[in-house]
Amino acid sequence: MSEKILLPGEYVGPGEVYAEGATTYAAGDEIFAAAVGHADESSGTVKTRISKPSLKEGDIVYGTVIMVMDSFAIVVIYPERKEGVLPAAPPEGKIPVRNMSQGFTRMVRDAFRIGDIIRARVVTIEGEKAELTTRDPELGVIKAFCSVCRKPLENKGGRGMLSCPDGHRETRKTATDYRKYGNIPI
Ligand SMILES: [Zn+2]
């Protein structure tokens, strides 16, 4: 069994071996990680360690977009790795369309798509749900995957105009340090 740590959005395996669940999502017949963890063939899922984040207003969080609706996006939040413990069992965050960018966001899917890894700030907490914002320049998508071929998108032209190695083009509300996680290229 592989202990390679998967980031959200990374390929886990075929749908015959893995199933859609709290830590995974399906795209066609393929299963992708929706949380930080490792692929576990015996359970057919991505296993994470349980360490519930206790979020508060103003916290910067990372997460994966799992749902894109007309007026909001839903994100599974994972806290930064602390003292070697992997984040897991994350609560959900909601980004209303008005919180997505400083300009007008016409279509939510022009800002976020399923599988995107984002950095956001907590605006309010209600129970297990957090309202998030990505309006500031340093907030937004830090890694996105082509919705056609699932390859990571590059931000060659800047300003959120992304393209994949196969030439597909998509837009996102990118963070200023797109494809970096601190100093680490992702
Ligand atoms: Zn592509």
mmCIF file of C-alpha atoms and ligand atoms in Angstrom:
data_model
loop_
_atom_site.group_PDB
_atom_site.id
_atom_site.type_symbol
_atom_site.label_atom_id
_atom_site.label_comp_id
_atom_site.label_asym_id
_atom_site.label_seq_id
_atom_site.Cartn_x
_atom_site.Cartn_y
_atom_site.Cartn_z
ATOM 1 C CA MET A 1 0.000 0.000 0.000
ATOM 2 C CA SER A 2 1.314 3.404 -0.978
ATOM 3 C CA GLU A 3 1.860 5.933 1.779
ATOM 4 C CA LYS A 4 2.351 8.772 -0.658
ATOM 5 C CA ILE A 5 0.517 11.801 0.665
ATOM 6 C CA LEU A 6 -2.102 12.967 -1.780
ATOM 7 C CA LEU A 7 -3.179 16.565 -2.077
ATOM 8 C CA PRO A 8 -6.777 17.390 -2.857
ATOM 9 C CA GLY A 9 -7.363 17.182 -6.591
ATOM 10 C CA GLU A 10 -4.715 14.534 -7.139
ATOM 11 C CA TYR A 11 -5.570 11.287 -8.847
ATOM 12 C CA VAL A 12 -6.304 8.423 -6.424
ATOM 13 C CA GLY A 13 -7.228 5.559 -8.718
ATOM 14 C CA PRO A 14 -9.893 3.997 -10.895
ATOM 15 C CA GLY A 15 -13.544 3.858 -9.854
ATOM 16 C CA GLU A 16 -13.349 0.035 -9.766
ATOM 17 C CA VAL A 17 -10.979 0.246 -6.780
ATOM 18 C CA TYR A 18 -11.944 3.511 -5.092
ATOM 19 C CA ALA A 19 -15.322 5.040 -4.286
ATOM 20 C CA GLU A 20 -16.697 8.535 -3.998
ATOM 21 C CA GLY A 21 -16.947 9.658 -0.386
ATOM 22 C CA ALA A 22 -16.113 12.295 2.197
ATOM 23 C CA THR A 23 -12.440 12.352 1.208
ATOM 24 C CA THR A 24 -12.803 11.619 -2.507
ATOM 25 C CA TYR A 25 -14.742 12.747 -5.531
ATOM 26 C CA ALA A 26 -15.399 11.209 -8.903
ATOM 27 C CA ALA A 27 -14.778 12.623 -12.352
ATOM 28 C CA GLY A 28 -16.054 10.148 -14.891
ATOM 29 C CA ASP A 29 -14.714 6.731 -13.903
ATOM 30 C CA GLU A 30 -11.725 8.161 -12.036
ATOM 31 C CA ILE A 31 -11.472 9.000 -8.335
ATOM 32 C CA PHE A 32 -9.628 12.069 -7.031
ATOM 33 C CA ALA A 33 -8.665 13.127 -3.517
ATOM 34 C CA ALA A 34 -10.841 15.738 -1.774
ATOM 35 C CA ALA A 35 -8.687 15.779 1.357
ATOM 36 C CA VAL A 36 -5.051 15.442 2.345
ATOM 37 C CA GLY A 37 -4.293 11.794 3.064
ATOM 38 C CA HIS A 38 -3.129 8.572 1.504
ATOM 39 C CA ALA A 39 -4.894 6.166 -0.812
ATOM 40 C CA ASP A 40 -6.123 3.056 1.001
ATOM 41 C CA GLU A 41 -7.032 0.293 -1.426
ATOM 42 C CA SER A 42 -8.614 -1.965 1.187
ATOM 43 C CA SER A 43 -11.242 0.611 2.139
ATOM 44 C CA GLY A 44 -11.358 2.161 -1.315
ATOM 45 C CA THR A 45 -10.924 5.657 -0.007
ATOM 46 C CA VAL A 46 -8.429 8.323 0.988
ATOM 47 C CA LYS A 47 -7.570 7.938 4.661
ATOM 48 C CA THR A 48 -6.858 10.964 6.800
ATOM 49 C CA ARG A 49 -5.972 11.343 10.467
ATOM 50 C CA ILE A 50 -8.718 12.733 12.624
ATOM 51 C CA SER A 51 -7.886 16.144 13.982
ATOM 52 C CA LYS A 52 -10.829 18.477 13.763
ATOM 53 C CA PRO A 53 -9.885 22.039 13.111
ATOM 54 C CA SER A 54 -11.360 24.609 15.416
ATOM 55 C CA LEU A 55 -11.771 27.588 13.198
ATOM 56 C CA LYS A 56 -12.310 31.166 14.171
ATOM 57 C CA GLU A 57 -13.061 34.373 12.320
ATOM 58 C CA GLY A 58 -10.043 35.739 10.472
ATOM 59 C CA ASP A 59 -8.299 32.351 10.142
ATOM 60 C CA ILE A 60 -6.638 31.623 6.824
ATOM 61 C CA VAL A 61 -7.677 28.190 5.610
ATOM 62 C CA TYR A 62 -6.918 25.879 2.713
ATOM 63 C CA GLY A 63 -9.480 23.672 1.105
ATOM 64 C CA THR A 64 -10.825 21.935 -1.954
ATOM 65 C CA VAL A 65 -13.830 23.049 -3.931
ATOM 66 C CA ILE A 66 -16.339 20.194 -3.925
ATOM 67 C CA MET A 67 -19.438 21.931 -5.263
ATOM 68 C CA VAL A 68 -20.067 24.874 -7.590
ATOM 69 C CA MET A 69 -23.567 26.371 -7.618
ATOM 70 C CA ASP A 70 -25.040 29.489 -9.259
ATOM 71 C CA SER A 71 -24.476 31.753 -6.251
ATOM 72 C CA PHE A 72 -21.862 30.011 -4.117
ATOM 73 C CA ALA A 73 -19.132 27.391 -3.938
ATOM 74 C CA ILE A 74 -18.694 24.770 -1.204
ATOM 75 C CA VAL A 75 -15.228 23.947 0.064
ATOM 76 C CA VAL A 76 -13.902 21.159 2.276
ATOM 77 C CA ILE A 77 -11.510 22.918 4.632
ATOM 78 C CA TYR A 78 -8.270 21.409 5.824
ATOM 79 C CA PRO A 79 -5.968 23.146 8.276
ATOM 80 C CA GLU A 80 -2.260 23.401 7.738
ATOM 81 C CA ARG A 81 -0.235 20.424 8.866
ATOM 82 C CA LYS A 82 0.777 20.944 12.484
ATOM 83 C CA GLU A 83 3.453 18.946 14.341
ATOM 84 C CA GLY A 84 3.369 16.207 11.732
ATOM 85 C CA VAL A 85 -0.346 15.533 12.143
ATOM 86 C CA LEU A 86 -2.299 15.540 8.960
ATOM 87 C CA PRO A 87 -5.544 17.456 8.862
ATOM 88 C CA ALA A 88 -8.759 15.513 8.470
ATOM 89 C CA ALA A 89 -12.502 15.414 9.047
ATOM 90 C CA PRO A 90 -12.747 18.986 7.955
ATOM 91 C CA PRO A 91 -15.807 21.157 8.187
ATOM 92 C CA GLU A 92 -17.318 22.724 5.150
ATOM 93 C CA GLY A 93 -16.972 26.312 4.066
ATOM 94 C CA LYS A 94 -19.205 28.303 1.794
ATOM 95 C CA ILE A 95 -18.002 31.100 -0.478
ATOM 96 C CA PRO A 96 -20.924 33.279 -1.577
ATOM 97 C CA VAL A 97 -20.425 34.794 -5.018
ATOM 98 C CA ARG A 98 -20.146 38.314 -3.507
ATOM 99 C CA ASN A 99 -17.080 37.167 -1.502
ATOM 100 C CA MET A 100 -15.184 35.679 -4.418
ATOM 101 C CA SER A 101 -13.313 38.650 -5.843
ATOM 102 C CA GLN A 102 -13.110 42.403 -5.579
ATOM 103 C CA GLY A 103 -14.681 42.786 -8.995
ATOM 104 C CA PHE A 104 -18.001 41.403 -10.160
ATOM 105 C CA THR A 105 -18.055 37.617 -10.570
ATOM 106 C CA ARG A 106 -20.455 36.834 -13.398
ATOM 107 C CA MET A 107 -20.273 33.048 -13.167
ATOM 108 C CA VAL A 108 -19.089 31.084 -10.141
ATOM 109 C CA ARG A 109 -17.396 28.607 -12.501
ATOM 110 C CA ASP A 110 -15.222 31.435 -13.861
ATOM 111 C CA ALA A 111 -13.783 31.768 -10.341
ATOM 112 C CA PHE A 112 -13.785 28.201 -9.001
ATOM 113 C CA ARG A 113 -14.324 24.691 -10.247
ATOM 114 C CA ILE A 114 -14.571 21.343 -8.499
ATOM 115 C CA GLY A 115 -11.173 20.059 -7.372
ATOM 116 C CA ASP A 116 -9.523 23.477 -7.126
ATOM 117 C CA ILE A 117 -7.281 24.008 -4.101
ATOM 118 C CA ILE A 118 -7.920 27.397 -2.546
ATOM 119 C CA ARG A 119 -6.717 29.699 0.204
ATOM 120 C CA ALA A 120 -9.502 31.653 1.929
ATOM 121 C CA ARG A 121 -10.231 33.630 5.069
ATOM 122 C CA VAL A 122 -12.992 32.782 7.551
ATOM 123 C CA VAL A 123 -15.641 35.519 7.747
ATOM 124 C CA THR A 124 -18.108 33.883 10.142
ATOM 125 C CA ILE A 125 -18.635 30.494 11.775
ATOM 126 C CA GLU A 126 -22.034 28.922 12.254
ATOM 127 C CA GLY A 127 -21.852 25.456 13.739
ATOM 128 C CA GLU A 128 -19.789 23.242 11.438
ATOM 129 C CA LYS A 129 -20.156 25.682 8.535
ATOM 130 C CA ALA A 130 -17.821 28.554 7.838
ATOM 131 C CA GLU A 131 -18.457 31.437 5.499
ATOM 132 C CA LEU A 132 -15.291 32.193 3.564
ATOM 133 C CA THR A 133 -13.959 35.023 1.441
ATOM 134 C CA THR A 134 -11.345 35.065 -1.314
ATOM 135 C CA ARG A 135 -11.675 38.768 -2.192
ATOM 136 C CA ASP A 136 -8.129 39.750 -1.219
ATOM 137 C CA PRO A 137 -5.355 39.351 -3.836
ATOM 138 C CA GLU A 138 -3.457 36.761 -1.783
ATOM 139 C CA LEU A 139 -6.608 34.638 -1.519
ATOM 140 C CA GLY A 140 -8.196 32.414 -4.136
ATOM 141 C CA VAL A 141 -7.172 29.388 -6.155
ATOM 142 C CA ILE A 142 -3.602 28.193 -5.554
ATOM 143 C CA LYS A 143 -3.872 25.095 -7.736
ATOM 144 C CA ALA A 144 -6.435 24.283 -10.367
ATOM 145 C CA PHE A 145 -6.884 21.322 -12.651
ATOM 146 C CA CYS A 146 -8.073 21.385 -16.251
ATOM 147 C CA SER A 147 -11.723 20.377 -16.297
ATOM 148 C CA VAL A 148 -11.171 18.576 -19.618
ATOM 149 C CA CYS A 149 -7.961 16.562 -19.038
ATOM 150 C CA ARG A 150 -7.382 17.057 -15.236
ATOM 151 C CA LYS A 151 -3.790 18.222 -15.768
ATOM 152 C CA PRO A 152 -2.711 21.107 -13.495
ATOM 153 C CA LEU A 153 -3.338 24.499 -15.050
ATOM 154 C CA GLU A 154 -0.509 27.013 -15.501
ATOM 155 C CA ASN A 155 -0.950 30.739 -14.949
ATOM 156 C CA LYS A 156 1.215 31.850 -17.873
ATOM 157 C CA GLY A 157 -0.711 34.920 -18.937
ATOM 158 C CA GLY A 158 -1.413 36.085 -15.388
ATOM 159 C CA ARG A 159 -4.673 37.627 -14.182
ATOM 160 C CA GLY A 160 -6.350 34.273 -13.739
ATOM 161 C CA MET A 161 -6.181 33.217 -17.403
ATOM 162 C CA LEU A 162 -4.987 29.635 -17.026
ATOM 163 C CA SER A 163 -3.989 27.021 -19.560
ATOM 164 C CA CYS A 164 -3.043 23.338 -19.424
ATOM 165 C CA PRO A 165 -0.218 21.576 -21.336
ATOM 166 C CA ASP A 166 -2.829 20.397 -23.880
ATOM 167 C CA GLY A 167 -3.887 23.979 -24.595
ATOM 168 C CA HIS A 168 -7.255 24.069 -22.838
ATOM 169 C CA ARG A 169 -7.959 27.525 -21.388
ATOM 170 C CA GLU A 170 -9.977 28.371 -18.280
ATOM 171 C CA THR A 171 -10.280 31.271 -15.861
ATOM 172 C CA ARG A 172 -10.096 31.270 -12.075
ATOM 173 C CA LYS A 173 -9.966 33.749 -9.216
ATOM 174 C CA THR A 174 -6.312 32.997 -8.540
ATOM 175 C CA ALA A 175 -4.262 33.959 -5.509
ATOM 176 C CA THR A 176 -1.183 36.087 -6.227
ATOM 177 C CA ASP A 177 1.028 33.081 -5.461
ATOM 178 C CA TYR A 178 -0.802 30.584 -7.648
ATOM 179 C CA ARG A 179 0.977 27.174 -7.733
ATOM 180 C CA LYS A 180 2.897 27.924 -4.514
ATOM 181 C CA TYR A 181 2.156 26.828 -0.968
ATOM 182 C CA GLY A 182 4.408 29.091 1.035
ATOM 183 C CA ASN A 183 7.749 28.604 -0.730
ATOM 184 C CA ILE A 184 6.823 25.165 -1.991
ATOM 185 C CA PRO A 185 5.813 24.856 -5.650
ATOM 186 C CA ILE A 186 2.681 22.740 -5.968
HETATM 187 ZN ZN ZN B 1 -6.550 20.241 -20.460
#
